[in-house]
mmCIF file of C-alpha atoms in Angstrom:
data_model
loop_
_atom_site.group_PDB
_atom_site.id
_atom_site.type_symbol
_atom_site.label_atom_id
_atom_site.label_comp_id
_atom_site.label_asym_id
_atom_site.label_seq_id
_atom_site.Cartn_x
_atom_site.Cartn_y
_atom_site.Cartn_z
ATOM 1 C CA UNK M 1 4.545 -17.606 -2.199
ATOM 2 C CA UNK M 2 7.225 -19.072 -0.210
ATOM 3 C CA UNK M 3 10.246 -16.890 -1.521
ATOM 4 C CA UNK M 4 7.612 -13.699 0.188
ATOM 5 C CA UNK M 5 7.746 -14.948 3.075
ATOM 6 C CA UNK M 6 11.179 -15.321 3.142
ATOM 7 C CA UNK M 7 12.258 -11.825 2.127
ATOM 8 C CA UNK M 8 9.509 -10.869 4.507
ATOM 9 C CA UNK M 9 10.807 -12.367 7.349
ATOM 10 C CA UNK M 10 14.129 -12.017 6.774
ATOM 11 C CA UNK M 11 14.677 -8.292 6.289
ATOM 12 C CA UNK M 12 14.824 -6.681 9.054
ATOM 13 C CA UNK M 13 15.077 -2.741 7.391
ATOM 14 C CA UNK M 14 12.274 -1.208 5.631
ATOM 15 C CA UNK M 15 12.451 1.910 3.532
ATOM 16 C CA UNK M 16 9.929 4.113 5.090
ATOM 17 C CA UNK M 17 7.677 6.353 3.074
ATOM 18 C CA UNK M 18 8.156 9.819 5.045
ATOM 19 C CA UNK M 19 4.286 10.999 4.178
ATOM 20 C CA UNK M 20 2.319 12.497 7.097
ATOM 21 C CA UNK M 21 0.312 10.195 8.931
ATOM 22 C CA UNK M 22 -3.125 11.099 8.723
ATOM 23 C CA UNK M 23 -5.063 11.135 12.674
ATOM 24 C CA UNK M 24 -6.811 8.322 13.724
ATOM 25 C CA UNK M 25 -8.267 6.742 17.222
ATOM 26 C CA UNK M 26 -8.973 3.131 16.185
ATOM 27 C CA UNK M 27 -6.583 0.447 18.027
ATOM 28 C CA UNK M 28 -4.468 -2.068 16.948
ATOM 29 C CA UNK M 29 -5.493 -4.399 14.427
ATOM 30 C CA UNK M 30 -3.426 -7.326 16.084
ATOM 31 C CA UNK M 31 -2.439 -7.780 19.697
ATOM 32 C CA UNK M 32 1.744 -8.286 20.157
ATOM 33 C CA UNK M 33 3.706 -5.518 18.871
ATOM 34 C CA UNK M 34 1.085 -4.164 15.925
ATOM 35 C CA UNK M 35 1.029 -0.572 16.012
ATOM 36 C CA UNK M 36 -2.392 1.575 15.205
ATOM 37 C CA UNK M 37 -3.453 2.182 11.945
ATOM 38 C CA UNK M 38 -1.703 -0.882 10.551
ATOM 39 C CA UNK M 39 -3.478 -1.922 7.188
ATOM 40 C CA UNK M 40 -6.835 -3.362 7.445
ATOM 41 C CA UNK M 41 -8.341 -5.310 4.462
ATOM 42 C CA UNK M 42 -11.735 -5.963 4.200
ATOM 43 C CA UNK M 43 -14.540 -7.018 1.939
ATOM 44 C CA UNK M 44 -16.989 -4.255 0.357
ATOM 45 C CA UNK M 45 -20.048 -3.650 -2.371
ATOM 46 C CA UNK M 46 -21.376 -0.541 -3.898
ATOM 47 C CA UNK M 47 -23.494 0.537 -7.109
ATOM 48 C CA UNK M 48 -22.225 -0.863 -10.668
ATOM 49 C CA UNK M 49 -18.929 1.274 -11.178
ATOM 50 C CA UNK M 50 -18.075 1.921 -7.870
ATOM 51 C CA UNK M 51 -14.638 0.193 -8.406
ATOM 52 C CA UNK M 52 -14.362 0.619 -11.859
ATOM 53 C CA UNK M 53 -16.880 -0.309 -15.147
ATOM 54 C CA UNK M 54 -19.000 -3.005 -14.252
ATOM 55 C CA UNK M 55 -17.208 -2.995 -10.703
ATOM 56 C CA UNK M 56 -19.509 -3.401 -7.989
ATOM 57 C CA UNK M 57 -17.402 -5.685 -5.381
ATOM 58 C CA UNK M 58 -13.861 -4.978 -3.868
ATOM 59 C CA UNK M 59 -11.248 -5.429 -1.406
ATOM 60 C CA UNK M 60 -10.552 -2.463 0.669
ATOM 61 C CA UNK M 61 -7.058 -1.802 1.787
ATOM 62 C CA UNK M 62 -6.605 1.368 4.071
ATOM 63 C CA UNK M 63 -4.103 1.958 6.693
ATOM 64 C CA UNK M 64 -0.316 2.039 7.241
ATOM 65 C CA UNK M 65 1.486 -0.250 5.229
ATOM 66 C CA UNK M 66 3.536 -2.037 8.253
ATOM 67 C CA UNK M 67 5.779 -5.321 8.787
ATOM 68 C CA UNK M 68 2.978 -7.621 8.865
ATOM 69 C CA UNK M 69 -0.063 -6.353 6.589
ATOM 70 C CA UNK M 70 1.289 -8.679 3.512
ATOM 71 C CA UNK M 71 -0.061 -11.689 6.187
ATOM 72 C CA UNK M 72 -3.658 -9.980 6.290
ATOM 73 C CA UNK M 73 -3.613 -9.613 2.506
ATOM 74 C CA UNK M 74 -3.500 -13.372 1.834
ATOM 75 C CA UNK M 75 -5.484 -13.856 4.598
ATOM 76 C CA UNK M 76 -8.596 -11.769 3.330
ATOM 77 C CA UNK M 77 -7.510 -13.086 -0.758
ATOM 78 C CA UNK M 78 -7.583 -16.904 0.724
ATOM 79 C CA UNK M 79 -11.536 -16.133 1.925
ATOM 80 C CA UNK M 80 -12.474 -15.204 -1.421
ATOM 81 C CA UNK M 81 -12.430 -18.456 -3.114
ATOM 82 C CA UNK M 82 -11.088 -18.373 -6.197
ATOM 83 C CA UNK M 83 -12.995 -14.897 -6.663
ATOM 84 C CA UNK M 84 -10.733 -12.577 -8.107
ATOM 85 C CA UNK M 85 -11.957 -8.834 -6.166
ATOM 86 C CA UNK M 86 -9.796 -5.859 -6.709
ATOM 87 C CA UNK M 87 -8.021 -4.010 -4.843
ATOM 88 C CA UNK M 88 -8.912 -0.605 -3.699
ATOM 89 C CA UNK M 89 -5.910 1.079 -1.776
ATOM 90 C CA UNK M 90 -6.060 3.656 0.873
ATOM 91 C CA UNK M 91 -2.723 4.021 2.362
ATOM 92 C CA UNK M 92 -1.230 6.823 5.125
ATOM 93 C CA UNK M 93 1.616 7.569 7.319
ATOM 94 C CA UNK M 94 4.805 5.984 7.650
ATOM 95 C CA UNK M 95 4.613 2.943 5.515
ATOM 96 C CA UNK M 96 7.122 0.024 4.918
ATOM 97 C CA UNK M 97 8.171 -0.098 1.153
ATOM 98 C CA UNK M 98 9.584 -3.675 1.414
ATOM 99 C CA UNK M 99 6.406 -4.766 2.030
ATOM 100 C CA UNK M 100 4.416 -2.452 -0.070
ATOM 101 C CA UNK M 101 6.454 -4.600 -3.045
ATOM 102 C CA UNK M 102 5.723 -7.806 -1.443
ATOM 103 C CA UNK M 103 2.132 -6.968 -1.457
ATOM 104 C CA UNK M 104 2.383 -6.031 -4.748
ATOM 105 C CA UNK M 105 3.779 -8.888 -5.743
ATOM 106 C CA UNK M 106 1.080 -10.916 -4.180
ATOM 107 C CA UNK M 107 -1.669 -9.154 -5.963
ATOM 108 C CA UNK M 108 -0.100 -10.002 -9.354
ATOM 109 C CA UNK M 109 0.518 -13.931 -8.516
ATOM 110 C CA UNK M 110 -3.370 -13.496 -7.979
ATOM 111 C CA UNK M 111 -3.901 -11.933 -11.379
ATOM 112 C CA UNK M 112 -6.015 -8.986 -9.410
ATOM 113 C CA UNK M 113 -6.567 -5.557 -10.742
ATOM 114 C CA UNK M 114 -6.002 -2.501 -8.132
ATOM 115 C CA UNK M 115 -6.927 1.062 -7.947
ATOM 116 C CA UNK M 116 -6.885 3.782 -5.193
ATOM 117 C CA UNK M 117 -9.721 5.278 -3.199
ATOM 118 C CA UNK M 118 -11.047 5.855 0.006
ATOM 119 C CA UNK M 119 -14.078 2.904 1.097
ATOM 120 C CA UNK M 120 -16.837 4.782 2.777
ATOM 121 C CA UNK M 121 -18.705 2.230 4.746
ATOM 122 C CA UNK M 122 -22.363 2.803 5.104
ATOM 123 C CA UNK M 123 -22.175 1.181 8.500
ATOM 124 C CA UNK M 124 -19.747 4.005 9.612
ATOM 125 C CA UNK M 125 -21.768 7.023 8.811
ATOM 126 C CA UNK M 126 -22.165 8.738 12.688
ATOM 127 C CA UNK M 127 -19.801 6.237 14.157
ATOM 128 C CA UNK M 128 -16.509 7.335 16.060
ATOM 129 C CA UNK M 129 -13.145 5.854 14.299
ATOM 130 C CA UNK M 130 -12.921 2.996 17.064
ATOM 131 C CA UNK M 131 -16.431 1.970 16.457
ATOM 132 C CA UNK M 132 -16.034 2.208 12.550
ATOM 133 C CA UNK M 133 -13.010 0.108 13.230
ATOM 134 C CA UNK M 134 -15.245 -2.545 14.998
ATOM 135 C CA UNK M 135 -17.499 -2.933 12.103
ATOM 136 C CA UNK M 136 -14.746 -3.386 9.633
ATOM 137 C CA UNK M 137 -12.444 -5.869 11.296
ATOM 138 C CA UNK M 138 -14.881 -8.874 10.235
ATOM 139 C CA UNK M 139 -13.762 -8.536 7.118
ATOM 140 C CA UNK M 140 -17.046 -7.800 5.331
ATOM 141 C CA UNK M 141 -18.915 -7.711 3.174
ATOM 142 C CA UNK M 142 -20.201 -3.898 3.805
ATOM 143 C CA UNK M 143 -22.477 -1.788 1.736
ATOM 144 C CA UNK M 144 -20.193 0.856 0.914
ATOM 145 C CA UNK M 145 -18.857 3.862 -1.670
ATOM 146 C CA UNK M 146 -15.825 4.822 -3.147
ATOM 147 C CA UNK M 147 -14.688 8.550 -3.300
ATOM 148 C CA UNK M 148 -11.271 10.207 -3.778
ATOM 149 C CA UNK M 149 -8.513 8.878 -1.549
ATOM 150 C CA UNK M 150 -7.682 11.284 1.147
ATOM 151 C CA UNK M 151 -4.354 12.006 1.496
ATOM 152 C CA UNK M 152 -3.271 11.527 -1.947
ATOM 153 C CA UNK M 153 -1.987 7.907 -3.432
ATOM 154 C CA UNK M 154 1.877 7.737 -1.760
ATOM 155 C CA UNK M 155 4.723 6.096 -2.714
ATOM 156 C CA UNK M 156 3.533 2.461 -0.720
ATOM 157 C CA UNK M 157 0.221 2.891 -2.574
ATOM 158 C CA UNK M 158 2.152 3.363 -5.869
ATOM 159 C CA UNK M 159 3.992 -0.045 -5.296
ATOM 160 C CA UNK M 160 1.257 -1.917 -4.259
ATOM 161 C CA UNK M 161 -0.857 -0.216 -7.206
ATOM 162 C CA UNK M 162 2.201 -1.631 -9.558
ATOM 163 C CA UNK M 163 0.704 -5.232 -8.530
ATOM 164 C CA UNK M 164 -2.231 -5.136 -10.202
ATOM 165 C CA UNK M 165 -2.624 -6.254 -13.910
ATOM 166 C CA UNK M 166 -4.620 -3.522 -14.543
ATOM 167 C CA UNK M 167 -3.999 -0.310 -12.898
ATOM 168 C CA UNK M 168 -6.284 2.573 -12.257
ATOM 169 C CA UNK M 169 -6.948 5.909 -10.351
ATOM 170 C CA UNK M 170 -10.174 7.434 -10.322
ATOM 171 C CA UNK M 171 -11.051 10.613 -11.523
ATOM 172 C CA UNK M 172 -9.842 13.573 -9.339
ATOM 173 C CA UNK M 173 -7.499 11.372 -7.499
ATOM 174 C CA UNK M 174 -3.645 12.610 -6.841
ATOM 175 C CA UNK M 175 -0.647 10.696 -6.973
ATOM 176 C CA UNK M 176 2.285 12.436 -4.507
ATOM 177 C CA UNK M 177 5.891 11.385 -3.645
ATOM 178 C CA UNK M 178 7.988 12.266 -0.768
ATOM 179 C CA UNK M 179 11.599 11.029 0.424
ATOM 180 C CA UNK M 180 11.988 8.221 2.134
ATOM 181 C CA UNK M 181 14.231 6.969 4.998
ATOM 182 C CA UNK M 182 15.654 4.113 6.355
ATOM 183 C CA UNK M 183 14.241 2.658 9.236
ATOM 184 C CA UNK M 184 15.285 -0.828 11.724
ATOM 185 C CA UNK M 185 12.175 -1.692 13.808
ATOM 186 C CA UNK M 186 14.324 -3.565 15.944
ATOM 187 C CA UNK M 187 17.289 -1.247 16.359
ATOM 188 C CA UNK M 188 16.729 2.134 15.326
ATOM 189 C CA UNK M 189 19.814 3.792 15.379
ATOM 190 C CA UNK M 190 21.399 3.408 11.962
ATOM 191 C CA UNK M 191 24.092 4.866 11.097
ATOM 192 C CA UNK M 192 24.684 7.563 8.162
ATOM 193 C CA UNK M 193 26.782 5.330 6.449
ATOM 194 C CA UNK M 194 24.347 2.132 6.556
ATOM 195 C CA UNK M 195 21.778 4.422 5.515
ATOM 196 C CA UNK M 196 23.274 5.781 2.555
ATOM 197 C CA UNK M 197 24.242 1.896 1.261
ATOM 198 C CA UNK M 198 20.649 0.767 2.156
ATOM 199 C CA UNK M 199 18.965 3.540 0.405
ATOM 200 C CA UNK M 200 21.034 3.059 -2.871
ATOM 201 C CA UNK M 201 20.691 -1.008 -2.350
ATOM 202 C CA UNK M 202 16.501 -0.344 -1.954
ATOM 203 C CA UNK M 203 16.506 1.716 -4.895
ATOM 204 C CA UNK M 204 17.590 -0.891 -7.024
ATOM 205 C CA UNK M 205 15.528 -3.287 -6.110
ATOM 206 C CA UNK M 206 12.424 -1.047 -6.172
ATOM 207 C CA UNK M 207 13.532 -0.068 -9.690
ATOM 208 C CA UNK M 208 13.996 -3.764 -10.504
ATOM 209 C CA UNK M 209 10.337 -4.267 -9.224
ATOM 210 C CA UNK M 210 8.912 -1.766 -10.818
ATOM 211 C CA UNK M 211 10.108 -2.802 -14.039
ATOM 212 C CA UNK M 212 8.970 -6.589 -13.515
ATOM 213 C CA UNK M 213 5.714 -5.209 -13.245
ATOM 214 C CA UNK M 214 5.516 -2.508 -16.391
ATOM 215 C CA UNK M 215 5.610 0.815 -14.386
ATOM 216 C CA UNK M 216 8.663 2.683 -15.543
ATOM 217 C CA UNK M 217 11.734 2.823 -12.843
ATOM 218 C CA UNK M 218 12.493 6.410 -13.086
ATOM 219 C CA UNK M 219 9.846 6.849 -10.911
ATOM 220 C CA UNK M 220 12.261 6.062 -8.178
ATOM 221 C CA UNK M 221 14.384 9.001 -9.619
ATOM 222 C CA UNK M 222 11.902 11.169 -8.849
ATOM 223 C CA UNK M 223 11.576 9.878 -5.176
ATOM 224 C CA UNK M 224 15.474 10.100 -4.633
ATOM 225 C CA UNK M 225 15.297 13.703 -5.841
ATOM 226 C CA UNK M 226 13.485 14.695 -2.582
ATOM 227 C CA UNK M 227 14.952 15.122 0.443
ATOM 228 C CA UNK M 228 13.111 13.594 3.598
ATOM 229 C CA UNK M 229 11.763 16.653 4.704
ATOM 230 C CA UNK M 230 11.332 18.284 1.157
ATOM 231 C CA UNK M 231 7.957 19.404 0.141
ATOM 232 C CA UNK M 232 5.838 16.705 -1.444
ATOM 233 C CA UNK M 233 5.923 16.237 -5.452
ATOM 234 C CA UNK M 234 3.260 15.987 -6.928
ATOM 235 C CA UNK M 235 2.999 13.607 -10.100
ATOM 236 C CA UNK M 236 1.192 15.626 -13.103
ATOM 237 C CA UNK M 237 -1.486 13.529 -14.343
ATOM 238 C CA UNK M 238 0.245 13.181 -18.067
ATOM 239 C CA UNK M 239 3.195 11.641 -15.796
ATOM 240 C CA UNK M 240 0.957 8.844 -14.366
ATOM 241 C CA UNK M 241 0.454 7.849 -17.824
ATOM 242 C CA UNK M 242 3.938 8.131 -19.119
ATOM 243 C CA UNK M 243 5.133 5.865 -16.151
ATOM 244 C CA UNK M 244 2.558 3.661 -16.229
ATOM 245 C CA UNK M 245 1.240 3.613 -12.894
ATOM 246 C CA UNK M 246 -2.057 3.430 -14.731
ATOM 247 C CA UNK M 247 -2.785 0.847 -17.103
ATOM 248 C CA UNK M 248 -4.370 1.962 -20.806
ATOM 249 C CA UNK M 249 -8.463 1.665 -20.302
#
């Protein structure tokens, strides 16, 4: 866990996921420079199969992946003692793909499964965004359902998804790639140059990643064939398969 943290804290650029961010009013899930919509992660129950067959219990994981949401992950994982919950990831905007793969990472030194889906907290129906927000910051449990995540598993979904020893998408659900970007919190103009070597330098260790964890690597192909601004790709579902972002049932 140590060698995380270190790339964590030492790596200052991120490879942002250029997907649109999806409107939200809740505030800041952290007080000293943690933007809105960061990740939340919290703990949830539904029906028998809500997360999967025999599934009933899960982690939800919904936000923007940002510079400190791998932190919140352990956090909510060392609560569960010893109980091995998967994840269910619901991920929007901007995120940081450094620590999409860290989180990833993480989830696979836990032996946890993941999927994708959007948690629909029980608590939350009538509720403004703000309130909801309230009610989920705890960390759970909720009585909740699981429907089709809205917008589509990204690119920081995918590599957190790549964590989990088994992988899984329910029915209906999308997976869609954009271009990324590079992207200094702390000094934001980079040049064209630096951005070119970071991009290529990222890409190799995403593909390097992606292999450790049995998804195939041209997936990042596919992701440096669009342009940051280029219209969003989606994956066709005989695709997910081939690269293994799902698992075999």
């Amino acid at each position: 866990m140590s060698s995380i943290r270190t790339i964590i804290v030492g790596c200052l650029w991120a490879l942002i996921a250029a997907t649109a961010a999806q409107a939200q009013e809740r505030p800041p899930i952290g007080v000293y420079g943690s933007p809105q919509d960061a990740m939340i992660f919290y703990v949830a129950h539904g029906p028998t199969g809500a997360c999967g067959p025999g599934c009933s219990d899960w982690i939800a994981a919904e936000g923007t992946v940002q510079w400190d949401s791998w932190k919140r992950l352990i956090a909510i994982l060392d609560r569960q003692q010893g109980r091995k919950l998967p994840l269910l990831i619901h991920s929007w905007g901007p995120s940081n793909l450094n620590v999409a793969t860290s989180m990833g990472r993480i989830l696979r030194e836990h032996g946890l499964d993941a999927t994708a889906g959007a948690t629909e907290v029980e608590a939350c129906a009538g509720r403004s965004e703000a309130d909801c927000f309230a009610v989920k910051r705890p960390g759970g449990p909720l009585d909740a359902t699981v429907s089709v995540p809205d917008p589509a598993c990204d690119l920081a979904c995918v590599l957190v998804l790549a964590g989990g020893v088994h992988r899984s998408l329910p029915e209906g659900a999308k997976v869609v790639l954009t271009g990324r970007s590079i992207h200094n919190r702390r000094a934001p103009n980079v040049s064209a140059e630096q951005r070119e070597s970071l991009t290529v330098i990222f890409g190799e260790r995403y593909r390097k990643y992606l292999l450790e964890m049995g998804v195939e690597p041209g997936l990042v192909d596919i992701v440096d064939s669009l342009d940051e601004g280029s219209r969003p790709f989606i994956v066709p579902p005989a695709e997910v398969a081939r690269l293994h972002i799902v698992t075999p049932p």
